[in-house]
Short mmCIF file of C-alpha atoms in Angstrom, two decimals:
data_model
loop_
_atom_site.label_atom_id
_atom_site.label_comp_id
_atom_site.label_asym_id
_atom_site.label_seq_id
_atom_site.Cartn_x
_atom_site.Cartn_y
_atom_site.Cartn_z
CA MET A 1 -15.72 -39.04 22.89
CA THR A 2 -16.20 -36.60 20.01
CA ALA A 3 -13.01 -35.67 18.23
CA PRO A 4 -12.20 -31.93 18.25
CA ALA A 5 -13.10 -30.10 15.07
CA ALA A 6 -10.23 -29.55 12.69
CA VAL A 7 -8.81 -26.04 12.53
CA ASP A 8 -8.29 -24.39 9.16
CA PRO A 9 -5.42 -21.95 9.77
CA LEU A 10 -5.79 -20.48 6.27
CA ALA A 11 -9.46 -19.53 6.61
CA PRO A 12 -8.80 -16.14 8.32
CA PHE A 13 -6.77 -15.03 5.29
CA ARG A 14 -9.79 -15.28 2.96
CA LEU A 15 -11.59 -12.13 1.83
CA ASP A 16 -14.73 -13.65 0.33
CA GLY A 17 -17.64 -11.24 0.19
CA ARG A 18 -15.49 -8.21 1.04
CA THR A 19 -14.85 -5.06 -0.97
CA VAL A 20 -11.30 -3.76 -1.18
CA VAL A 21 -10.19 -0.43 -2.66
CA VAL A 22 -6.62 -0.36 -4.02
CA THR A 23 -5.03 2.87 -5.23
CA GLY A 24 -2.15 2.90 -7.69
CA ALA A 25 -3.47 -0.38 -9.09
CA SER A 26 -2.54 0.17 -12.73
CA ALA A 27 1.00 -1.22 -12.59
CA GLY A 28 3.82 -2.62 -10.47
CA LEU A 29 3.12 -3.65 -6.91
CA GLY A 30 -0.36 -2.10 -7.00
CA ALA A 31 -1.45 -4.35 -9.85
CA ARG A 32 0.02 -7.32 -7.99
CA PHE A 33 -1.85 -6.34 -4.81
CA ALA A 34 -5.13 -6.14 -6.76
CA ARG A 35 -4.55 -9.63 -8.17
CA VAL A 36 -3.68 -11.10 -4.77
CA LEU A 37 -6.70 -9.61 -3.01
CA HIS A 38 -8.94 -10.73 -5.85
CA GLY A 39 -7.45 -14.21 -5.61
CA ALA A 40 -8.36 -14.28 -1.90
CA GLY A 41 -12.01 -13.73 -2.82
CA ALA A 42 -12.43 -9.96 -2.59
CA THR A 43 -14.22 -7.64 -4.97
CA VAL A 44 -11.51 -5.16 -5.91
CA VAL A 45 -12.17 -1.52 -6.72
CA ALA A 46 -8.97 -0.76 -8.63
CA ALA A 47 -8.08 2.94 -8.82
CA ALA A 48 -5.39 4.79 -10.78
CA ARG A 49 -4.94 7.57 -13.30
CA ARG A 50 -4.29 5.23 -16.24
CA VAL A 51 -7.74 3.73 -16.60
CA GLU A 52 -6.85 1.80 -19.75
CA ARG A 53 -4.51 -0.35 -17.66
CA LEU A 54 -7.24 -0.88 -15.09
CA ASP A 55 -9.60 -2.00 -17.85
CA ALA A 56 -6.97 -4.50 -19.01
CA LEU A 57 -6.60 -5.77 -15.42
CA ALA A 58 -10.38 -6.18 -15.13
CA ALA A 59 -10.57 -7.99 -18.45
CA ASP A 60 -7.81 -10.35 -17.35
CA LEU A 61 -9.30 -11.15 -13.94
CA GLY A 62 -12.93 -11.26 -15.03
CA GLU A 63 -15.67 -10.49 -12.54
CA ARG A 64 -15.23 -8.78 -9.16
CA VAL A 65 -12.98 -5.99 -10.47
CA VAL A 66 -14.28 -2.42 -10.75
CA PRO A 67 -11.91 0.06 -12.47
CA VAL A 68 -12.11 3.68 -11.30
CA ALA A 69 -10.08 6.54 -12.77
CA CYS A 70 -8.59 8.52 -9.89
CA ASP A 71 -5.82 11.03 -9.29
CA VAL A 72 -5.14 10.96 -5.53
CA THR A 73 -4.14 14.62 -5.57
CA VAL A 74 -7.62 15.68 -6.76
CA ASP A 75 -10.17 15.85 -3.96
CA ASP A 76 -13.17 15.38 -6.26
CA ASP A 77 -11.60 12.16 -7.57
CA LEU A 78 -11.09 10.87 -4.03
CA VAL A 79 -14.68 11.68 -3.06
CA ARG A 80 -15.94 9.86 -6.16
CA LEU A 81 -13.70 6.85 -5.46
CA ALA A 82 -14.96 6.60 -1.87
CA GLU A 83 -18.56 6.86 -3.08
CA GLN A 84 -18.10 4.22 -5.78
CA GLY A 85 -16.37 1.91 -3.35
CA ALA A 86 -19.23 2.27 -0.87
CA GLU A 87 -21.74 1.62 -3.65
CA VAL A 88 -19.96 -1.59 -4.64
CA ALA A 89 -19.73 -2.64 -0.97
CA GLY A 90 -23.34 -1.76 -0.25
CA GLY A 91 -22.16 0.28 2.73
CA ALA A 92 -18.78 0.70 4.36
CA ILE A 93 -15.76 -0.43 2.35
CA ASP A 94 -14.15 -3.41 4.08
CA VAL A 95 -10.49 -2.76 3.25
CA LEU A 96 -8.59 0.24 1.89
CA VAL A 97 -5.09 -0.31 0.50
CA ASN A 98 -3.34 3.05 0.07
CA ASN A 99 -0.69 2.10 -2.46
CA ALA A 100 -0.38 5.09 -4.82
CA GLY A 101 3.04 6.69 -4.56
CA ILE A 102 5.80 8.50 -6.45
CA GLY A 103 9.43 9.48 -5.91
CA TYR A 104 12.13 11.52 -7.66
CA PRO A 105 15.65 10.47 -6.60
CA GLN A 106 17.93 13.53 -6.52
CA PRO A 107 20.18 15.46 -4.12
CA ALA A 108 18.25 17.35 -1.46
CA GLU A 109 20.13 20.59 -2.04
CA SER A 110 18.86 20.83 -5.61
CA GLU A 111 15.44 19.21 -5.35
CA PRO A 112 12.83 21.64 -6.73
CA MET A 113 10.21 22.54 -4.16
CA ALA A 114 7.50 21.82 -6.72
CA GLU A 115 8.65 18.20 -6.90
CA PHE A 116 9.00 17.91 -3.11
CA ARG A 117 5.42 19.16 -2.72
CA GLU A 118 4.19 16.78 -5.43
CA VAL A 119 5.72 13.76 -3.71
CA VAL A 120 4.23 14.73 -0.34
CA ASP A 121 0.88 15.50 -1.98
CA VAL A 122 0.64 12.03 -3.55
CA ASN A 123 2.29 9.94 -0.85
CA LEU A 124 0.82 11.64 2.22
CA HIS A 125 -1.94 14.18 1.57
CA GLY A 126 -3.87 11.99 -0.88
CA LEU A 127 -3.48 8.97 1.38
CA PHE A 128 -4.82 10.83 4.41
CA ARG A 129 -7.75 12.39 2.58
CA LEU A 130 -8.94 9.09 1.08
CA THR A 131 -8.50 7.36 4.43
CA GLN A 132 -10.56 10.10 6.06
CA LEU A 133 -13.36 9.67 3.51
CA VAL A 134 -13.43 5.88 3.82
CA ALA A 135 -12.99 5.76 7.60
CA GLY A 136 -16.20 7.66 8.40
CA PRO A 137 -18.51 4.84 7.24
CA MET A 138 -16.09 2.25 8.67
CA ILE A 139 -16.30 3.87 12.11
CA GLU A 140 -20.07 4.06 11.87
CA ALA A 141 -20.18 0.35 11.00
CA ARG A 142 -17.52 -0.38 13.66
CA ARG A 143 -15.47 -2.46 11.24
CA GLY A 144 -12.82 -1.84 8.63
CA VAL A 145 -9.17 -2.22 7.71
CA VAL A 146 -6.68 0.27 6.27
CA VAL A 147 -3.33 -0.88 4.89
CA ASN A 148 -0.93 1.95 4.10
CA VAL A 149 1.84 0.96 1.73
CA ALA A 150 4.80 2.90 3.14
CA SER A 151 8.42 1.84 2.64
CA MET A 152 11.46 0.74 4.58
CA LEU A 153 12.72 4.21 3.54
CA GLY A 154 10.15 5.62 5.93
CA GLN A 155 12.26 4.05 8.69
CA VAL A 156 15.84 4.55 7.52
CA ALA A 157 17.77 6.87 5.20
CA ALA A 158 17.93 6.08 1.49
CA THR A 159 21.40 7.54 0.85
CA PRO A 160 23.48 6.82 -1.22
CA ILE A 161 20.26 6.79 -3.28
CA LYS A 162 19.14 10.32 -2.44
CA GLN A 163 15.39 10.71 -1.88
CA ALA A 164 14.61 13.39 0.71
CA SER A 165 10.98 13.94 -0.32
CA TYR A 166 10.25 10.23 -0.58
CA CYS A 167 11.82 9.44 2.81
CA ALA A 168 9.99 12.36 4.43
CA SER A 169 6.62 11.38 3.02
CA LYS A 170 6.94 7.68 3.82
CA GLY A 171 8.22 8.42 7.33
CA ALA A 172 5.12 10.53 7.82
CA VAL A 173 2.94 7.65 6.60
CA VAL A 174 4.55 5.29 9.12
CA ASN A 175 3.81 7.59 12.05
CA LEU A 176 0.38 8.55 10.72
CA THR A 177 -0.37 4.82 10.69
CA ARG A 178 0.52 4.59 14.38
CA GLU A 179 -1.68 7.56 15.24
CA LEU A 180 -4.72 6.46 13.25
CA GLY A 181 -4.34 2.90 14.50
CA CYS A 182 -4.54 4.16 18.07
CA GLN A 183 -7.27 6.75 17.44
CA TRP A 184 -9.60 4.21 15.85
CA ALA A 185 -8.63 1.05 17.75
CA ARG A 186 -11.77 1.14 19.94
CA LYS A 187 -13.96 2.09 16.99
CA GLY A 188 -13.48 -1.19 15.14
CA VAL A 189 -11.06 0.12 12.50
CA ARG A 190 -7.52 -1.23 12.22
CA VAL A 191 -4.74 0.71 10.49
CA ASN A 192 -1.36 -0.82 9.69
CA ALA A 193 1.50 -0.18 7.28
CA LEU A 194 3.25 -2.51 4.87
CA CYS A 195 6.86 -1.40 4.33
CA PRO A 196 8.52 -3.04 1.32
CA GLY A 197 12.26 -2.95 0.78
CA TRP A 198 13.87 -3.05 -2.66
CA PHE A 199 11.40 -4.61 -5.06
CA ALA A 200 11.15 -4.48 -8.82
CA SER A 201 8.36 -2.08 -9.72
CA GLU A 202 7.57 0.58 -12.27
CA MET A 203 8.95 3.28 -9.96
CA THR A 204 12.27 1.46 -9.35
CA ALA A 205 12.73 0.19 -12.91
CA ALA A 206 15.68 2.49 -13.60
CA MET A 207 17.60 0.95 -10.68
CA TRP A 208 17.55 -2.51 -12.17
CA ASP A 209 18.80 -1.23 -15.53
CA ASP A 210 21.87 0.15 -13.77
CA GLU A 211 24.60 -2.35 -12.89
CA SER A 212 26.01 -0.31 -10.01
CA SER A 213 22.55 0.04 -8.38
CA GLU A 214 21.91 -3.68 -8.70
CA ARG A 215 25.34 -4.38 -7.19
CA PHE A 216 24.65 -1.91 -4.35
CA VAL A 217 21.46 -3.72 -3.35
CA SER A 218 22.88 -7.23 -3.71
CA SER A 219 26.00 -6.38 -1.71
CA THR A 220 24.26 -4.42 1.05
CA CYS A 221 21.03 -6.33 1.66
CA PRO A 222 21.57 -9.16 4.19
CA MET A 223 19.69 -11.58 1.91
CA GLY A 224 21.88 -10.50 -1.00
CA ARG A 225 19.10 -9.69 -3.46
CA ARG A 226 16.04 -7.60 -4.17
CA GLY A 227 12.60 -8.94 -3.33
CA ASP A 228 10.27 -10.66 -5.77
CA PRO A 229 6.73 -9.17 -5.85
CA HIS A 230 5.13 -12.44 -4.70
CA GLU A 231 7.10 -12.15 -1.45
CA LEU A 232 4.74 -9.38 -0.34
CA ASP A 233 1.59 -11.47 -0.89
CA GLY A 234 1.47 -13.07 2.55
CA ALA A 235 2.19 -9.85 4.42
CA LEU A 236 -0.51 -7.99 2.49
CA LEU A 237 -3.11 -10.69 3.12
CA PHE A 238 -2.18 -10.87 6.79
CA LEU A 239 -2.78 -7.15 7.30
CA ALA A 240 -5.91 -6.98 5.11
CA SER A 241 -7.69 -10.00 6.55
CA ASP A 242 -8.99 -11.41 9.81
CA ALA A 243 -5.61 -13.07 10.32
CA SER A 244 -4.50 -9.81 12.00
CA THR A 245 -7.55 -8.85 14.08
CA TYR A 246 -5.39 -7.96 17.12
CA VAL A 247 -2.88 -5.90 15.16
CA THR A 248 -3.14 -2.13 14.70
CA GLY A 249 -0.81 0.84 14.44
CA GLN A 250 2.03 -1.42 13.33
CA THR A 251 4.49 -1.55 10.45
CA LEU A 252 5.26 -4.87 8.79
CA THR A 253 8.61 -4.55 7.03
CA VAL A 254 9.50 -6.94 4.21
CA ASP A 255 13.02 -5.96 3.21
CA GLY A 256 15.35 -8.97 3.24
CA GLY A 257 16.86 -7.74 6.50
CA TRP A 258 17.82 -4.25 5.22
CA THR A 259 16.57 -2.30 8.28
CA ALA A 260 17.91 -4.92 10.70
CA ARG A 261 21.55 -4.13 9.85
#
């Protein structure tokens, strides 16, 4: 009797031969995401405004990294990014990781409308427009994956750290993910959201320089600490790869138990 073939449970997590576009890839979690996806075999089109940092990332990783200067609030930049990604892929982009984001912690009653609009423009409008541009060819090819990097603060309030615009924009991303996941489910395109909790990143750097903020997170989070960037690697690869082929319209929250309280 022939023995059954061995199963490689890690094989579906590989991204060999695939092209992945990552926005906000110049620093913080975005740079980490680019490295992780590259390490899984993907060709990474790394996009951000600070192209010198992208060049440094490409020089560090070697081949299979394509830096593209892009401001996600500028439509011409998004069109060019989608076109360059498709050129690298030789057709439809395989995976889009919408990671670019900003936030300005401040009381809602005094938040300038210009800053509220800026946060929504980056975190929501730019994300939707790029997804729209990339999804057309994906739908035509009947294959593709979108991973929206939202936040646990798209599911719960941030207070006592006051971030009305950030919470509003990330909450919108969470529900947009549900809608797009359902709209495109029968068209071969999966859309899911990765919702990190408190992680060290360029945007949260000021928190970790403040003793009271550090104490707030460590005393309130069920796991008693902030997350380490590598603790998002598995969740990102799960959503971006064939390991999650029956998952769409969902949010995967990695927050040390914060939203479970």
